[in-house]
Short mmCIF file of N, CA and C in Angstrom, two decimals:
data_model
loop_
_atom_site.label_atom_id
_atom_site.label_comp_id
_atom_site.label_asym_id
_atom_site.label_seq_id
_atom_site.Cartn_x
_atom_site.Cartn_y
_atom_site.Cartn_z
N MET A 1 18.79 3.95 -48.82
CA MET A 1 20.06 4.52 -48.71
C MET A 1 20.18 5.36 -47.76
N LYS A 2 19.34 6.59 -47.76
CA LYS A 2 19.13 7.29 -46.78
C LYS A 2 18.94 6.94 -45.70
N LYS A 3 17.77 6.07 -45.58
CA LYS A 3 17.46 5.36 -43.75
C LYS A 3 19.35 4.96 -43.33
N LEU A 4 19.66 4.12 -44.14
CA LEU A 4 21.26 3.24 -43.60
C LEU A 4 22.27 4.65 -43.16
N ILE A 5 22.38 5.44 -44.06
CA ILE A 5 23.17 6.54 -43.39
C ILE A 5 22.96 7.25 -42.16
N ALA A 6 21.59 7.15 -42.35
CA ALA A 6 20.95 7.93 -41.28
C ALA A 6 21.07 7.27 -39.70
N TYR A 7 21.05 6.04 -39.91
CA TYR A 7 21.17 4.84 -38.85
C TYR A 7 22.62 4.58 -38.73
N VAL A 8 23.67 4.90 -39.42
CA VAL A 8 24.78 5.02 -38.94
C VAL A 8 25.33 6.34 -38.44
N LEU A 9 24.69 7.22 -38.81
CA LEU A 9 25.28 8.90 -38.12
C LEU A 9 24.59 8.46 -36.97
N VAL A 10 23.35 8.12 -36.30
CA VAL A 10 22.81 8.13 -34.81
C VAL A 10 23.30 7.49 -34.38
N SER A 11 24.28 6.32 -34.99
CA SER A 11 24.54 5.11 -34.13
C SER A 11 25.96 5.08 -33.56
N MET A 12 26.52 6.19 -34.30
CA MET A 12 27.70 6.09 -34.06
C MET A 12 28.37 6.69 -32.55
N PRO A 13 27.42 7.83 -32.15
CA PRO A 13 28.32 8.11 -30.53
C PRO A 13 27.57 6.64 -30.04
N CYS A 14 26.75 6.18 -30.09
CA CYS A 14 26.13 5.11 -29.13
C CYS A 14 27.63 4.25 -28.97
N SER A 15 27.93 3.91 -30.33
CA SER A 15 29.04 2.36 -30.29
C SER A 15 30.33 3.18 -29.64
N SER A 16 30.66 4.62 -29.74
CA SER A 16 31.73 5.39 -29.31
C SER A 16 32.01 4.39 -27.73
N VAL A 17 30.51 5.06 -27.29
CA VAL A 17 30.58 4.92 -25.66
C VAL A 17 30.14 3.38 -25.34
N ALA A 18 29.50 2.85 -26.14
CA ALA A 18 29.26 1.23 -25.77
C ALA A 18 30.56 0.08 -26.14
N ALA A 19 31.34 0.78 -26.79
CA ALA A 19 33.08 0.26 -26.83
C ALA A 19 33.63 0.55 -26.01
N CYS A 20 33.50 1.44 -25.07
CA CYS A 20 34.57 2.04 -24.11
C CYS A 20 35.43 1.30 -23.39
N ASP A 21 36.77 1.22 -23.49
CA ASP A 21 37.71 0.63 -22.47
C ASP A 21 37.82 1.21 -21.26
N LEU A 22 37.58 2.52 -20.92
CA LEU A 22 37.62 3.48 -20.06
C LEU A 22 36.36 3.42 -19.40
N SER A 23 36.27 3.87 -17.94
CA SER A 23 35.47 3.70 -17.26
C SER A 23 35.20 4.76 -15.81
N LEU A 24 34.64 5.49 -15.38
CA LEU A 24 33.74 6.23 -14.58
C LEU A 24 33.58 5.70 -13.23
N ILE A 25 32.99 4.87 -13.42
CA ILE A 25 32.72 3.74 -11.93
C ILE A 25 33.60 3.77 -10.76
N GLY A 26 33.11 4.45 -9.55
CA GLY A 26 34.04 3.54 -8.77
C GLY A 26 33.94 5.59 -8.20
N THR A 27 35.09 6.28 -6.88
CA THR A 27 34.89 7.35 -6.52
C THR A 27 35.94 7.70 -6.88
N TRP A 28 36.16 9.18 -7.11
CA TRP A 28 37.30 10.22 -7.72
C TRP A 28 37.60 11.12 -6.78
N LYS A 29 38.75 11.38 -6.18
CA LYS A 29 39.13 12.18 -5.17
C LYS A 29 40.13 13.11 -5.80
N SER A 30 39.61 14.58 -5.38
CA SER A 30 40.35 15.71 -6.09
C SER A 30 41.70 15.37 -5.52
N ASP A 31 43.03 15.44 -6.35
CA ASP A 31 44.52 15.27 -6.10
C ASP A 31 45.08 16.79 -5.87
N GLY A 32 45.01 17.54 -4.50
CA GLY A 32 45.14 18.07 -4.09
C GLY A 32 46.75 18.55 -4.35
N PRO A 33 47.88 17.91 -4.36
CA PRO A 33 48.92 18.31 -4.48
C PRO A 33 49.70 18.19 -6.25
N THR A 34 49.05 16.87 -7.00
CA THR A 34 49.22 16.95 -8.57
C THR A 34 48.62 18.32 -8.59
N THR A 35 47.53 18.56 -8.40
CA THR A 35 46.63 20.02 -9.17
C THR A 35 47.70 21.05 -9.19
N MET A 36 48.09 21.32 -7.62
CA MET A 36 48.78 22.76 -7.50
C MET A 36 50.17 22.51 -8.23
N ALA A 37 50.91 21.60 -8.09
CA ALA A 37 52.14 21.50 -8.70
C ALA A 37 51.94 21.86 -10.55
N PHE A 38 50.59 21.32 -10.82
CA PHE A 38 50.30 21.69 -12.57
C PHE A 38 50.13 23.37 -12.10
N LEU A 39 49.22 23.80 -11.34
CA LEU A 39 49.26 25.33 -10.99
C LEU A 39 50.48 26.23 -11.21
N ARG A 40 51.22 25.43 -10.18
CA ARG A 40 52.51 26.33 -9.75
C ARG A 40 53.36 26.09 -10.94
N ASP A 41 53.23 25.27 -12.02
CA ASP A 41 54.40 25.27 -13.21
C ASP A 41 53.60 25.98 -14.07
N ASN A 42 52.48 26.10 -14.28
CA ASN A 42 51.83 26.46 -15.55
C ASN A 42 50.20 27.83 -15.37
N ALA A 43 50.23 28.18 -14.49
CA ALA A 43 49.18 29.10 -14.31
C ALA A 43 49.82 30.33 -13.99
N LYS A 44 49.32 31.09 -14.35
CA LYS A 44 49.84 32.82 -14.19
C LYS A 44 48.46 33.18 -13.24
N LEU A 45 48.93 33.06 -11.79
CA LEU A 45 47.75 33.50 -10.63
C LEU A 45 48.14 34.49 -9.67
N GLU A 46 47.76 35.36 -9.43
CA GLU A 46 48.18 36.01 -8.09
C GLU A 46 48.25 35.13 -7.16
N PRO A 47 49.10 35.75 -6.12
CA PRO A 47 49.42 34.45 -4.71
C PRO A 47 48.40 34.55 -4.00
N LYS A 48 47.47 35.40 -3.87
CA LYS A 48 46.09 35.00 -3.17
C LYS A 48 45.56 34.01 -3.81
N ALA A 49 45.31 33.90 -4.95
CA ALA A 49 44.56 32.96 -5.83
C ALA A 49 45.36 31.61 -5.87
N MET A 50 46.40 31.72 -5.52
CA MET A 50 47.05 30.18 -5.55
C MET A 50 46.60 30.07 -4.13
N GLU A 51 46.91 30.79 -2.99
CA GLU A 51 46.41 30.13 -1.50
C GLU A 51 45.11 29.68 -1.64
N PHE A 52 44.30 30.50 -2.28
CA PHE A 52 42.90 29.86 -2.12
C PHE A 52 42.37 28.85 -2.50
N LEU A 53 43.26 28.52 -4.19
CA LEU A 53 42.98 27.01 -4.66
C LEU A 53 43.18 26.23 -3.95
N GLU A 54 44.75 26.63 -3.44
CA GLU A 54 45.13 25.39 -2.40
C GLU A 54 44.43 24.99 -1.49
N ALA A 55 43.48 25.80 -0.84
CA ALA A 55 42.59 25.17 0.30
C ALA A 55 41.67 24.28 0.06
N LEU A 56 41.04 24.52 -1.72
CA LEU A 56 39.77 24.38 -2.13
C LEU A 56 40.55 22.48 -2.83
N MET A 57 41.60 22.92 -3.38
CA MET A 57 41.98 21.83 -4.15
C MET A 57 42.30 20.28 -2.99
N GLY A 58 41.94 19.21 -3.60
CA GLY A 58 42.20 17.98 -2.74
C GLY A 58 41.07 17.43 -1.86
N GLN A 59 39.85 18.35 -1.79
CA GLN A 59 38.49 18.02 -1.09
C GLN A 59 37.36 17.63 -1.84
N MET A 60 37.14 17.64 -2.97
CA MET A 60 35.89 17.26 -3.71
C MET A 60 36.17 15.67 -3.96
N THR A 61 35.22 15.05 -4.00
CA THR A 61 35.07 13.46 -4.63
C THR A 61 33.74 13.45 -5.60
N LEU A 62 33.75 12.59 -5.97
CA LEU A 62 33.00 12.31 -7.25
C LEU A 62 32.56 10.88 -7.26
N THR A 63 31.51 10.50 -7.10
CA THR A 63 31.03 8.80 -6.66
C THR A 63 30.24 8.72 -7.82
N PHE A 64 30.58 7.71 -8.90
CA PHE A 64 29.85 7.39 -10.60
C PHE A 64 29.07 6.03 -10.13
N SER A 65 27.54 5.86 -10.38
CA SER A 65 27.23 4.62 -10.19
C SER A 65 26.86 4.10 -11.88
N ASP A 66 26.48 3.61 -12.38
CA ASP A 66 26.09 3.45 -13.43
C ASP A 66 25.42 4.35 -14.28
N SER A 67 24.39 4.88 -13.49
CA SER A 67 23.85 6.19 -13.58
C SER A 67 23.25 7.65 -12.84
N GLU A 68 24.08 7.54 -11.71
CA GLU A 68 23.90 8.24 -10.77
C GLU A 68 25.30 9.26 -10.80
N LEU A 69 25.38 10.23 -10.63
CA LEU A 69 26.56 10.78 -10.05
C LEU A 69 26.57 11.79 -8.72
N HIS A 70 27.38 11.22 -7.28
CA HIS A 70 27.20 12.01 -6.02
C HIS A 70 28.39 12.59 -6.33
N GLN A 71 28.39 14.01 -6.01
CA GLN A 71 29.15 14.99 -5.97
C GLN A 71 29.24 15.52 -4.26
N VAL A 72 30.95 15.41 -3.61
CA VAL A 72 30.64 15.92 -2.25
C VAL A 72 31.70 16.88 -2.13
N MET A 73 31.38 18.20 -1.73
CA MET A 73 32.22 19.06 -1.48
C MET A 73 32.32 19.54 0.01
N PRO A 74 33.12 19.04 0.85
CA PRO A 74 32.61 19.46 2.44
C PRO A 74 33.02 20.78 2.62
N ASP A 75 32.33 21.33 3.61
CA ASP A 75 32.45 22.73 4.50
C ASP A 75 34.15 22.61 4.46
N ILE A 76 34.39 23.87 4.24
CA ILE A 76 35.60 24.39 4.73
C ILE A 76 36.11 25.47 4.87
N GLU A 77 37.51 25.96 5.18
CA GLU A 77 37.79 26.96 5.61
C GLU A 77 38.56 27.68 4.48
N VAL A 78 38.79 28.71 3.62
CA VAL A 78 39.83 29.44 2.83
C VAL A 78 40.19 30.46 3.00
N PRO A 79 41.23 30.98 2.61
CA PRO A 79 41.94 32.37 3.06
C PRO A 79 41.19 33.32 1.95
N VAL A 80 40.61 34.29 2.78
CA VAL A 80 40.18 35.82 1.91
C VAL A 80 40.70 36.68 2.45
N ASP A 81 41.77 37.29 1.64
CA ASP A 81 42.64 38.45 2.35
C ASP A 81 42.92 38.53 3.28
N GLY A 82 43.76 37.13 3.77
CA GLY A 82 44.79 36.96 4.89
C GLY A 82 43.83 36.59 5.96
N GLN A 83 42.78 36.30 5.71
CA GLN A 83 42.09 35.50 6.75
C GLN A 83 41.18 34.16 6.63
N LEU A 84 41.01 33.42 7.02
CA LEU A 84 39.97 32.23 6.96
C LEU A 84 38.50 32.68 7.12
N ARG A 85 38.11 32.05 5.90
CA ARG A 85 36.76 32.12 6.43
C ARG A 85 35.88 31.28 5.44
N PRO A 86 34.68 30.84 6.18
CA PRO A 86 33.75 29.68 5.57
C PRO A 86 33.36 29.72 4.23
N PHE A 87 33.76 28.43 3.56
CA PHE A 87 33.26 28.01 2.43
C PHE A 87 32.31 26.87 2.55
N ALA A 88 30.97 27.26 1.69
CA ALA A 88 30.13 26.41 1.80
C ALA A 88 29.92 25.57 0.95
N GLY A 89 30.02 23.94 1.37
CA GLY A 89 30.05 23.03 0.87
C GLY A 89 28.96 22.50 0.10
N SER A 90 28.70 21.58 -0.75
CA SER A 90 27.70 20.55 -1.12
C SER A 90 27.73 19.33 -1.15
N ASP A 91 26.54 18.53 -1.27
CA ASP A 91 26.01 17.21 -1.39
C ASP A 91 25.24 17.01 -2.26
N GLU A 92 25.44 16.36 -3.74
CA GLU A 92 24.41 16.41 -4.58
C GLU A 92 24.44 15.05 -5.36
N ARG A 93 23.13 15.02 -5.73
CA ARG A 93 22.99 13.44 -6.60
C ARG A 93 22.48 13.94 -7.53
N LYS A 94 22.71 13.38 -8.84
CA LYS A 94 22.19 13.60 -9.83
C LYS A 94 22.31 12.44 -11.04
N PRO A 95 21.50 12.39 -12.23
CA PRO A 95 22.00 11.24 -13.01
C PRO A 95 23.07 11.94 -13.98
N TYR A 96 23.29 11.46 -14.69
CA TYR A 96 24.26 11.94 -15.76
C TYR A 96 24.36 11.11 -16.87
N ARG A 97 24.94 11.24 -18.29
CA ARG A 97 25.23 9.99 -19.30
C ARG A 97 25.94 10.25 -20.09
N LEU A 98 26.66 9.29 -20.83
CA LEU A 98 27.93 9.41 -21.27
C LEU A 98 27.56 9.46 -22.87
N LEU A 99 28.44 10.99 -23.14
CA LEU A 99 28.39 11.54 -24.84
C LEU A 99 29.31 11.00 -25.30
N PHE A 100 30.39 10.90 -24.93
CA PHE A 100 31.51 10.14 -26.12
C PHE A 100 32.74 9.41 -24.74
N CYS A 101 33.25 8.13 -25.75
CA CYS A 101 34.72 7.95 -25.45
C CYS A 101 35.51 7.34 -25.93
N GLY A 102 36.45 8.01 -25.75
CA GLY A 102 37.97 7.66 -27.23
C GLY A 102 38.89 7.08 -26.31
N ASP A 103 40.30 6.92 -26.85
CA ASP A 103 41.85 6.58 -26.18
C ASP A 103 41.59 6.79 -25.15
N SER A 104 41.43 8.22 -24.61
CA SER A 104 42.05 8.76 -23.50
C SER A 104 40.97 9.62 -22.70
N THR A 105 39.89 10.13 -23.28
CA THR A 105 38.83 10.69 -22.92
C THR A 105 37.74 10.32 -22.85
N ILE A 106 36.54 10.71 -21.58
CA ILE A 106 35.31 9.75 -21.71
C ILE A 106 34.56 11.96 -21.37
N VAL A 107 33.64 11.97 -22.38
CA VAL A 107 32.80 13.12 -21.82
C VAL A 107 31.47 12.62 -21.72
N TRP A 108 31.03 13.45 -20.59
CA TRP A 108 29.92 12.95 -19.61
C TRP A 108 29.05 14.33 -19.40
N SER A 109 27.52 14.52 -19.16
CA SER A 109 26.71 15.49 -19.01
C SER A 109 26.15 15.08 -17.67
N ALA A 110 25.96 16.10 -17.08
CA ALA A 110 24.68 16.07 -16.10
C ALA A 110 24.79 17.36 -15.73
N LYS A 111 23.74 17.74 -14.91
CA LYS A 111 22.93 18.95 -14.47
C LYS A 111 24.02 19.84 -13.85
N ARG A 112 24.46 20.86 -14.09
CA ARG A 112 25.10 21.85 -13.78
C ARG A 112 24.93 22.35 -12.00
N SER A 113 25.82 22.35 -11.35
CA SER A 113 26.05 22.53 -10.23
C SER A 113 25.49 24.26 -9.81
N PHE A 114 26.14 25.19 -10.68
CA PHE A 114 25.38 26.36 -10.21
C PHE A 114 24.83 26.87 -11.90
N GLY A 115 23.81 27.16 -11.44
CA GLY A 115 23.22 27.72 -12.76
C GLY A 115 21.95 26.81 -13.08
N THR A 116 21.61 26.85 -15.02
CA THR A 116 20.50 25.68 -14.90
C THR A 116 21.45 25.02 -16.24
N GLY A 117 20.67 24.06 -16.41
CA GLY A 117 21.13 23.44 -17.57
C GLY A 117 21.70 22.31 -17.57
N ASP A 118 22.19 21.56 -18.68
CA ASP A 118 23.48 20.54 -18.22
C ASP A 118 24.27 20.62 -18.54
N GLY A 119 25.83 20.39 -18.43
CA GLY A 119 27.04 20.93 -18.84
C GLY A 119 27.06 19.46 -19.04
N ALA A 120 28.39 19.73 -19.71
CA ALA A 120 29.49 18.43 -20.50
C ALA A 120 30.97 18.51 -19.77
N THR A 121 31.37 17.39 -19.21
CA THR A 121 32.26 17.50 -18.40
C THR A 121 33.73 16.31 -19.32
N THR A 122 34.34 17.36 -19.58
CA THR A 122 35.63 15.66 -20.07
C THR A 122 36.89 15.65 -19.09
N PHE A 123 36.71 13.73 -18.96
CA PHE A 123 37.70 13.39 -17.93
C PHE A 123 38.86 13.04 -19.15
N ASN A 124 39.87 13.67 -18.99
CA ASN A 124 41.42 13.37 -19.68
C ASN A 124 42.37 12.43 -18.93
N PHE A 125 42.25 11.26 -19.48
CA PHE A 125 42.73 10.01 -18.35
C PHE A 125 44.19 10.22 -18.71
N VAL A 126 45.17 10.19 -17.78
CA VAL A 126 46.56 9.95 -17.93
C VAL A 126 47.20 8.27 -17.56
N GLY A 127 45.65 7.85 -16.98
CA GLY A 127 46.60 6.38 -16.75
C GLY A 127 44.93 6.11 -16.08
N PRO A 128 44.53 4.36 -15.87
CA PRO A 128 43.35 3.81 -15.55
C PRO A 128 42.62 4.70 -14.66
N ASP A 129 43.77 5.04 -13.19
CA ASP A 129 43.00 5.92 -12.30
C ASP A 129 42.93 7.37 -11.97
N THR A 130 43.83 7.76 -12.72
CA THR A 130 44.14 9.33 -12.53
C THR A 130 43.53 10.05 -14.18
N VAL A 131 42.83 11.40 -13.59
CA VAL A 131 42.20 12.25 -14.78
C VAL A 131 42.35 13.64 -14.24
N TRP A 132 42.33 13.77 -15.54
CA TRP A 132 42.30 15.65 -15.38
C TRP A 132 41.16 16.19 -16.03
N VAL A 133 40.81 17.55 -15.06
CA VAL A 133 39.42 17.86 -15.68
C VAL A 133 39.72 19.90 -16.32
N TYR A 134 39.65 20.11 -17.13
CA TYR A 134 39.67 21.55 -16.94
C TYR A 134 39.25 22.22 -16.53
N MET A 135 40.04 23.22 -15.76
CA MET A 135 38.98 24.03 -14.92
C MET A 135 38.58 25.28 -15.31
N GLY A 136 38.54 25.54 -16.63
CA GLY A 136 38.10 26.91 -17.42
C GLY A 136 36.39 26.84 -16.95
N SER A 137 35.95 27.87 -17.51
CA SER A 137 34.15 27.98 -17.53
C SER A 137 34.15 29.10 -18.25
N THR A 138 32.60 28.87 -18.67
CA THR A 138 32.09 30.00 -19.57
C THR A 138 30.87 30.66 -18.83
N GLU A 139 30.82 30.14 -17.49
CA GLU A 139 29.46 30.02 -16.68
C GLU A 139 29.59 31.50 -16.51
N PRO A 140 28.54 32.70 -16.22
CA PRO A 140 28.99 34.15 -15.79
C PRO A 140 29.14 34.11 -13.99
N GLY A 141 30.07 34.83 -13.46
CA GLY A 141 30.31 34.58 -12.41
C GLY A 141 31.59 33.50 -12.01
N VAL A 142 32.06 32.92 -12.67
CA VAL A 142 32.78 31.83 -12.62
C VAL A 142 34.01 31.99 -13.56
N PRO A 143 35.79 32.06 -12.99
CA PRO A 143 36.58 32.43 -13.56
C PRO A 143 37.12 31.57 -14.38
N ASP A 144 37.83 31.81 -15.38
CA ASP A 144 38.53 30.70 -16.72
C ASP A 144 39.73 31.05 -16.28
N LEU A 145 40.31 29.91 -15.25
CA LEU A 145 41.20 29.60 -14.92
C LEU A 145 42.44 29.29 -15.58
N HIS A 146 42.11 28.57 -16.94
CA HIS A 146 42.78 28.22 -17.82
C HIS A 146 43.88 26.79 -17.28
N ALA A 147 43.50 26.10 -15.92
CA ALA A 147 44.13 25.14 -15.65
C ALA A 147 43.56 23.70 -15.45
N ARG A 148 44.13 23.13 -14.78
CA ARG A 148 43.66 21.78 -14.49
C ARG A 148 43.45 21.39 -13.04
N GLU A 149 42.17 20.39 -13.04
CA GLU A 149 42.11 20.01 -11.38
C GLU A 149 42.48 18.29 -11.57
N TYR A 150 43.35 17.76 -10.99
CA TYR A 150 43.81 16.12 -10.88
C TYR A 150 42.70 15.20 -10.34
N PHE A 151 42.44 14.16 -10.57
CA PHE A 151 41.50 13.27 -9.60
C PHE A 151 41.97 11.81 -9.98
N GLN A 152 41.93 11.00 -8.68
CA GLN A 152 42.49 10.45 -8.41
C GLN A 152 41.65 9.21 -8.40
N ARG A 153 41.08 7.60 -8.60
CA ARG A 153 40.30 7.27 -8.64
C ARG A 153 40.75 6.13 -7.15
N VAL A 154 39.65 6.36 -6.12
CA VAL A 154 39.95 5.68 -4.72
C VAL A 154 39.76 3.97 -4.95
N ARG A 155 40.90 3.11 -4.64
CA ARG A 155 40.27 2.37 -4.65
C ARG A 155 40.62 1.16 -3.33
#
């Protein structure tokens, strides 16, 4: 009986991922206009922070294969104290794994871009090709914005 209970408990997360109707596969592009509309309506940010985020949002792409994430943020310029400054982008490939799949969410894990170890990210599906990600953080030096970044799947 103990073995049966242990088997059921261990296999539950796998079955929720295996039976997933949602998919990460494909390329997701940050949706700047939708993200900024949400921020203007819901976030309490200083005008300088909004201007900075407006330059950042809409730039990143995430491409998922069956086992690899290719994350690209191009080099751009962002406003800092009223002047445009270079913002170094990144281009990294890393393995990822699915941790959970529900009716409207997928939680996946990959190596953190900044810092050490793995981090979990929740994709909250608005539709099959639209998701939002919570922009909060517990990493030192990264502000907790209590906001969302929207992504659209590129078809």
